[in-house]
């Protein structure tokens, strides 16, 4: 199984470099990536289940995945912003 950072990098291919850079410096982001992968794997597991609560669990995991996707996108947006330095006079 791949790690969370690799999974997120594959999900956000256009922003793979930013994913790698942010993961290198943020344990919280790495944890978010791992949680994102876990939620994805659990959703797949429930999709293959025949349990009566299958539909409810799949919907719950999809909602969690959507929420984490937004959180990841926001973290990547913040990481991509280059602060401007005040000019020296």
PDB file of C-alpha atoms in Angstrom:
ATOM      1  CA  UNK A   1       0.000   0.000   0.000  1.00  0.00           C
ATOM      2  CA  UNK A   2       1.202   3.478  -0.818  1.00  0.00           C
ATOM      3  CA  UNK A   3       1.627   6.119   1.841  1.00  0.00           C
ATOM      4  CA  UNK A   4      -0.778   9.007   2.252  1.00  0.00           C
ATOM      5  CA  UNK A   5       1.527  11.605   0.733  1.00  0.00           C
ATOM      6  CA  UNK A   6       2.003   9.493  -2.385  1.00  0.00           C
ATOM      7  CA  UNK A   7      -1.737   8.995  -2.669  1.00  0.00           C
ATOM      8  CA  UNK A   8      -2.427  12.726  -2.357  1.00  0.00           C
ATOM      9  CA  UNK A   9       0.343  13.487  -4.840  1.00  0.00           C
ATOM     10  CA  UNK A  10      -1.355  11.118  -7.307  1.00  0.00           C
ATOM     11  CA  UNK A  11      -4.765  12.716  -6.665  1.00  0.00           C
ATOM     12  CA  UNK A  12      -3.379  16.228  -7.203  1.00  0.00           C
ATOM     13  CA  UNK A  13      -0.929  15.507 -10.029  1.00  0.00           C
ATOM     14  CA  UNK A  14      -0.800  19.117 -11.230  1.00  0.00           C
ATOM     15  CA  UNK A  15       0.240  20.197  -7.736  1.00  0.00           C
ATOM     16  CA  UNK A  16       2.520  17.245  -6.944  1.00  0.00           C
ATOM     17  CA  UNK A  17       5.540  19.473  -6.276  1.00  0.00           C
ATOM     18  CA  UNK A  18       3.617  21.575  -3.743  1.00  0.00           C
ATOM     19  CA  UNK A  19       2.324  18.380  -2.081  1.00  0.00           C
ATOM     20  CA  UNK A  20       5.899  17.096  -1.685  1.00  0.00           C
ATOM     21  CA  UNK A  21       7.219  20.412  -0.387  1.00  0.00           C
ATOM     22  CA  UNK A  22       4.410  20.842   2.139  1.00  0.00           C
ATOM     23  CA  UNK A  23       4.684  17.228   3.300  1.00  0.00           C
ATOM     24  CA  UNK A  24       8.423  17.682   3.849  1.00  0.00           C
ATOM     25  CA  UNK A  25       7.843  20.456   6.359  1.00  0.00           C
ATOM     26  CA  UNK A  26       4.444  19.732   7.931  1.00  0.00           C
ATOM     27  CA  UNK A  27       3.667  16.705  10.073  1.00  0.00           C
ATOM     28  CA  UNK A  28       0.046  17.847  10.247  1.00  0.00           C
ATOM     29  CA  UNK A  29      -0.217  17.776   6.456  1.00  0.00           C
ATOM     30  CA  UNK A  30       1.364  14.311   6.334  1.00  0.00           C
ATOM     31  CA  UNK A  31      -1.207  13.137   8.893  1.00  0.00           C
ATOM     32  CA  UNK A  32      -4.012  14.645   6.789  1.00  0.00           C
ATOM     33  CA  UNK A  33      -2.676  12.769   3.749  1.00  0.00           C
ATOM     34  CA  UNK A  34      -2.638   9.499   5.702  1.00  0.00           C
ATOM     35  CA  UNK A  35      -6.208  10.106   6.903  1.00  0.00           C
ATOM     36  CA  UNK A  36      -7.303  10.882   3.334  1.00  0.00           C
ATOM     37  CA  UNK A  37      -5.864   7.567   2.132  1.00  0.00           C
ATOM     38  CA  UNK A  38      -7.475   5.680   5.020  1.00  0.00           C
ATOM     39  CA  UNK A  39     -10.885   7.199   4.268  1.00  0.00           C
ATOM     40  CA  UNK A  40     -10.493   6.295   0.588  1.00  0.00           C
ATOM     41  CA  UNK A  41      -9.539   2.705   1.434  1.00  0.00           C
ATOM     42  CA  UNK A  42     -12.435   2.363   3.878  1.00  0.00           C
ATOM     43  CA  UNK A  43     -14.890   3.694   1.306  1.00  0.00           C
ATOM     44  CA  UNK A  44     -13.656   1.099  -1.188  1.00  0.00           C
ATOM     45  CA  UNK A  45     -13.999  -1.608   1.442  1.00  0.00           C
ATOM     46  CA  UNK A  46     -17.591  -0.604   2.179  1.00  0.00           C
ATOM     47  CA  UNK A  47     -18.407  -0.408  -1.535  1.00  0.00           C
ATOM     48  CA  UNK A  48     -17.522  -4.105  -1.746  1.00  0.00           C
ATOM     49  CA  UNK A  49     -19.551  -5.013   1.320  1.00  0.00           C
ATOM     50  CA  UNK A  50     -22.951  -6.664   1.349  1.00  0.00           C
ATOM     51  CA  UNK A  51     -23.785  -5.384   4.841  1.00  0.00           C
ATOM     52  CA  UNK A  52     -27.149  -3.648   5.219  1.00  0.00           C
ATOM     53  CA  UNK A  53     -25.451  -0.403   6.293  1.00  0.00           C
ATOM     54  CA  UNK A  54     -23.261  -0.358   3.170  1.00  0.00           C
ATOM     55  CA  UNK A  55     -24.928   2.633   1.503  1.00  0.00           C
ATOM     56  CA  UNK A  56     -24.883   4.712   4.663  1.00  0.00           C
ATOM     57  CA  UNK A  57     -21.189   4.009   5.325  1.00  0.00           C
ATOM     58  CA  UNK A  58     -20.190   4.716   1.715  1.00  0.00           C
ATOM     59  CA  UNK A  59     -22.024   8.060   1.902  1.00  0.00           C
ATOM     60  CA  UNK A  60     -20.337   8.909   5.219  1.00  0.00           C
ATOM     61  CA  UNK A  61     -16.882   8.144   3.853  1.00  0.00           C
ATOM     62  CA  UNK A  62     -17.587  10.107   0.673  1.00  0.00           C
ATOM     63  CA  UNK A  63     -18.589  13.112   2.776  1.00  0.00           C
ATOM     64  CA  UNK A  64     -15.397  12.745   4.820  1.00  0.00           C
ATOM     65  CA  UNK A  65     -13.299  12.440   1.661  1.00  0.00           C
ATOM     66  CA  UNK A  66     -14.911  15.539   0.150  1.00  0.00           C
ATOM     67  CA  UNK A  67     -14.242  17.500   3.336  1.00  0.00           C
ATOM     68  CA  UNK A  68     -10.610  16.398   3.508  1.00  0.00           C
ATOM     69  CA  UNK A  69     -10.135  17.156  -0.204  1.00  0.00           C
ATOM     70  CA  UNK A  70     -11.178  20.752   0.482  1.00  0.00           C
ATOM     71  CA  UNK A  71      -8.842  20.905   3.475  1.00  0.00           C
ATOM     72  CA  UNK A  72      -5.958  19.580   1.364  1.00  0.00           C
ATOM     73  CA  UNK A  73      -6.695  22.067  -1.432  1.00  0.00           C
ATOM     74  CA  UNK A  74      -6.720  24.932   1.068  1.00  0.00           C
ATOM     75  CA  UNK A  75      -3.416  23.793   2.570  1.00  0.00           C
ATOM     76  CA  UNK A  76      -1.882  23.596  -0.904  1.00  0.00           C
ATOM     77  CA  UNK A  77      -3.223  27.047  -1.769  1.00  0.00           C
ATOM     78  CA  UNK A  78      -1.668  28.515   1.383  1.00  0.00           C
ATOM     79  CA  UNK A  79       1.628  26.741   0.713  1.00  0.00           C
ATOM     80  CA  UNK A  80       1.781  28.067  -2.841  1.00  0.00           C
ATOM     81  CA  UNK A  81       1.507  31.708  -1.769  1.00  0.00           C
ATOM     82  CA  UNK A  82       4.855  33.464  -1.849  1.00  0.00           C
ATOM     83  CA  UNK A  83       4.969  36.284   0.677  1.00  0.00           C
ATOM     84  CA  UNK A  84       6.161  39.589  -0.682  1.00  0.00           C
ATOM     85  CA  UNK A  85       8.987  41.289   1.115  1.00  0.00           C
ATOM     86  CA  UNK A  86       8.686  44.989   1.777  1.00  0.00           C
ATOM     87  CA  UNK A  87      10.986  46.988  -0.417  1.00  0.00           C
ATOM     88  CA  UNK A  88      14.086  48.427   1.188  1.00  0.00           C
ATOM     89  CA  UNK A  89      14.610  52.094   0.674  1.00  0.00           C
TER      90      UNK A  89
END
